[in-house]
Amino acid sequence: MSTPVSPPVIRVATPADAPAIAAVHVQSWRETYAGLMPGDFLDRMTGADMQARRGAFWAQNITAGQDVVRVAEAEGTVLAFASAGEARDHPGFDSELFTLYALRAAQGHGTGRALLHAVAAALRERGARSMALWVLDVNPTRHWYARRGGVEGGEKRDGDLRELRMGWSDLGTLR
């Protein structure tokens, strides 16, 4: 996919976006995690069956309306997405960034930053004051979050994978 000519528009996701979100989810995993995760695990997480399951998940999630879900779209194509909601396992934080994935072609153009800010603004409108996320310790985006003010604080392991908590104690800093 080539870089879009027009800058992406950040908007609220609709259930009709679910297949495109699932495709971005799977493709961005392939682009980001190749060599960082065991190959068989990555194959399972990015196969056609998983893409179909992700599509069904996103359709249900967006329809339910509980989480904040935003997409970045350019020329009718979803290039990136983010989702957030109530914190699940981040003591001291009231919200969590669940996902922020962008196709490689959309990276380096401010799309991720715009999505992060849009999600943070929506969470603030819902009354959230802080936000955290889990990021794979070897994922280069860990440093991207740090450049946006995210602070490391905590870790968890899932087999050989180690994730680090990144957090913002004040969502107002993400404007």
Short mmCIF file of C-alpha atoms in Angstrom, two decimals:
data_model
loop_
_atom_site.label_atom_id
_atom_site.label_comp_id
_atom_site.label_asym_id
_atom_site.label_seq_id
_atom_site.Cartn_x
_atom_site.Cartn_y
_atom_site.Cartn_z
CA MET A 1 0.00 0.00 0.00
CA SER A 2 1.43 3.40 -0.92
CA THR A 3 1.35 6.47 1.26
CA PRO A 4 -1.94 8.32 0.78
CA VAL A 5 -1.92 11.66 -1.01
CA SER A 6 -4.27 13.39 1.44
CA PRO A 7 -3.72 13.43 5.21
CA PRO A 8 -5.85 10.95 7.12
CA VAL A 9 -9.06 11.96 8.82
CA ILE A 10 -9.50 10.75 12.40
CA ARG A 11 -13.09 9.72 13.05
CA VAL A 12 -15.31 7.56 15.24
CA ALA A 13 -15.32 3.96 14.01
CA THR A 14 -18.57 2.41 12.80
CA PRO A 15 -19.50 -1.29 12.64
CA ALA A 16 -18.95 -1.10 8.86
CA ASP A 17 -15.26 -0.40 9.59
CA ALA A 18 -14.79 -3.75 11.37
CA PRO A 19 -13.36 -5.68 8.37
CA ALA A 20 -10.90 -2.87 7.59
CA ILE A 21 -9.87 -2.59 11.25
CA ALA A 22 -9.29 -6.35 11.37
CA ALA A 23 -7.17 -6.16 8.21
CA VAL A 24 -5.06 -3.33 9.67
CA HIS A 25 -4.80 -5.23 12.96
CA VAL A 26 -3.45 -8.37 11.23
CA GLN A 27 -1.20 -6.58 8.73
CA SER A 28 0.32 -4.30 11.35
CA TRP A 29 1.12 -7.35 13.52
CA ARG A 30 2.91 -8.91 10.54
CA GLU A 31 4.84 -5.71 9.87
CA THR A 32 5.67 -4.91 13.49
CA TYR A 33 6.22 -8.24 15.22
CA ALA A 34 8.09 -10.29 12.59
CA GLY A 35 11.27 -11.39 14.34
CA LEU A 36 10.05 -10.10 17.71
CA MET A 37 7.60 -12.94 18.46
CA PRO A 38 7.84 -16.68 17.85
CA GLY A 39 6.94 -17.41 14.22
CA ASP A 40 4.28 -20.01 14.96
CA PHE A 41 2.54 -17.65 17.39
CA LEU A 42 2.66 -14.80 14.87
CA ASP A 43 1.29 -17.08 12.14
CA ARG A 44 -1.67 -18.03 14.38
CA MET A 45 -2.33 -14.39 15.26
CA THR A 46 -2.24 -13.16 11.66
CA GLY A 47 -3.93 -15.94 9.67
CA ALA A 48 -7.21 -15.69 7.80
CA ASP A 49 -9.14 -17.32 10.65
CA MET A 50 -7.80 -14.77 13.15
CA GLN A 51 -8.60 -11.89 10.79
CA ALA A 52 -12.21 -13.12 10.54
CA ARG A 53 -12.40 -13.46 14.33
CA ARG A 54 -10.98 -9.95 14.78
CA GLY A 55 -13.54 -8.60 12.31
CA ALA A 56 -16.37 -10.15 14.31
CA PHE A 57 -14.87 -8.84 17.55
CA TRP A 58 -14.55 -5.28 16.21
CA ALA A 59 -18.10 -5.28 14.83
CA GLN A 60 -19.44 -6.35 18.24
CA ASN A 61 -17.16 -3.99 20.17
CA ILE A 62 -18.06 -0.94 18.11
CA THR A 63 -21.78 -1.79 18.19
CA ALA A 64 -21.67 -2.14 21.99
CA GLY A 65 -20.23 1.37 22.25
CA GLN A 66 -18.48 0.74 25.56
CA ASP A 67 -14.96 1.41 24.29
CA VAL A 68 -13.62 4.43 22.44
CA VAL A 69 -12.67 3.30 18.91
CA ARG A 70 -11.22 5.71 16.35
CA VAL A 71 -9.91 5.13 12.83
CA ALA A 72 -7.55 7.09 10.61
CA GLU A 73 -8.87 7.07 7.06
CA ALA A 74 -7.42 8.52 3.87
CA GLU A 75 -9.05 8.36 0.46
CA GLY A 76 -11.64 5.88 1.75
CA THR A 77 -9.07 3.49 3.23
CA VAL A 78 -8.60 2.78 6.94
CA LEU A 79 -4.85 3.02 7.61
CA ALA A 80 -4.78 2.90 11.40
CA PHE A 81 -7.01 2.55 14.45
CA ALA A 82 -6.98 2.90 18.21
CA SER A 83 -9.23 1.73 21.02
CA ALA A 84 -9.40 2.51 24.72
CA GLY A 85 -11.67 2.20 27.71
CA GLU A 86 -11.79 1.48 31.40
CA ALA A 87 -8.48 0.19 32.80
CA ARG A 88 -8.43 -3.59 33.21
CA ASP A 89 -5.22 -4.28 35.10
CA HIS A 90 -3.45 -0.99 35.69
CA PRO A 91 -3.69 -0.03 39.37
CA GLY A 92 -3.68 3.74 39.78
CA PHE A 93 -4.92 4.40 36.23
CA ASP A 94 -8.58 4.85 35.33
CA SER A 95 -8.34 4.16 31.58
CA GLU A 96 -6.34 1.97 29.22
CA LEU A 97 -5.20 2.23 25.64
CA PHE A 98 -6.06 -1.24 24.35
CA THR A 99 -4.83 -0.90 20.78
CA LEU A 100 -3.08 1.53 18.49
CA TYR A 101 -2.07 -0.03 15.19
CA ALA A 102 -1.04 1.62 11.94
CA LEU A 103 0.02 0.17 8.62
CA ARG A 104 3.69 0.80 7.95
CA ALA A 105 2.72 3.08 5.02
CA ALA A 106 0.87 5.36 7.47
CA GLN A 107 3.69 5.57 10.00
CA GLY A 108 5.89 8.65 10.31
CA HIS A 109 3.17 11.06 9.19
CA GLY A 110 1.58 11.95 12.56
CA THR A 111 -1.27 9.46 12.20
CA GLY A 112 -0.50 7.56 15.41
CA ARG A 113 -0.06 10.77 17.38
CA ALA A 114 -3.40 12.09 16.06
CA LEU A 115 -5.13 8.83 17.04
CA LEU A 116 -3.53 8.83 20.50
CA HIS A 117 -4.67 12.41 21.10
CA ALA A 118 -8.19 11.71 19.77
CA VAL A 119 -8.59 8.69 22.05
CA ALA A 120 -7.23 10.62 25.04
CA ALA A 121 -9.67 13.47 24.35
CA ALA A 122 -12.60 11.05 24.16
CA LEU A 123 -11.53 9.42 27.43
CA ARG A 124 -11.27 12.84 29.11
CA GLU A 125 -14.81 13.61 27.91
CA ARG A 126 -15.90 10.41 29.69
CA GLY A 127 -14.23 11.60 32.90
CA ALA A 128 -10.95 9.70 32.73
CA ARG A 129 -7.92 11.41 34.19
CA SER A 130 -5.11 8.91 33.52
CA MET A 131 -4.25 6.17 31.03
CA ALA A 132 -1.92 3.19 30.76
CA LEU A 133 -1.13 0.50 28.21
CA TRP A 134 0.91 -2.67 27.82
CA VAL A 135 3.64 -2.73 25.17
CA LEU A 136 5.99 -5.56 24.25
CA ASP A 137 9.42 -4.71 25.69
CA VAL A 138 11.15 -5.24 22.32
CA ASN A 139 8.54 -3.26 20.37
CA PRO A 140 10.07 -0.03 18.99
CA THR A 141 6.79 1.81 19.69
CA ARG A 142 7.68 1.60 23.38
CA HIS A 143 10.05 4.52 22.76
CA TRP A 144 7.41 6.29 20.66
CA TYR A 145 5.06 6.27 23.69
CA ALA A 146 7.88 7.55 25.90
CA ARG A 147 8.43 10.49 23.53
CA ARG A 148 4.76 11.34 24.03
CA GLY A 149 5.17 11.45 27.80
CA GLY A 150 4.39 7.82 28.67
CA VAL A 151 6.31 6.61 31.71
CA GLU A 152 7.33 2.99 32.29
CA GLY A 153 5.95 1.45 35.46
CA GLY A 154 5.48 -2.28 35.82
CA GLU A 155 5.74 -5.41 33.73
CA LYS A 156 4.04 -8.72 33.06
CA ARG A 157 5.12 -11.91 31.33
CA ASP A 158 3.26 -14.29 29.05
CA GLY A 159 5.62 -17.19 28.42
CA ASP A 160 8.67 -15.74 26.69
CA LEU A 161 6.96 -12.41 26.01
CA ARG A 162 7.58 -9.50 28.39
CA GLU A 163 5.29 -6.48 28.35
CA LEU A 164 5.90 -3.15 30.04
CA ARG A 165 3.31 -0.74 31.37
CA MET A 166 3.49 2.77 29.94
CA GLY A 167 1.31 5.37 31.58
CA TRP A 168 0.21 8.98 31.73
CA SER A 169 -0.90 10.07 35.20
CA ASP A 170 -2.49 13.16 33.63
CA LEU A 171 -4.39 12.67 30.35
CA GLY A 172 -4.35 16.46 29.95
CA THR A 173 -0.72 16.17 28.81
CA LEU A 174 -1.92 14.38 25.65
CA ARG A 175 -3.38 17.33 23.81
#
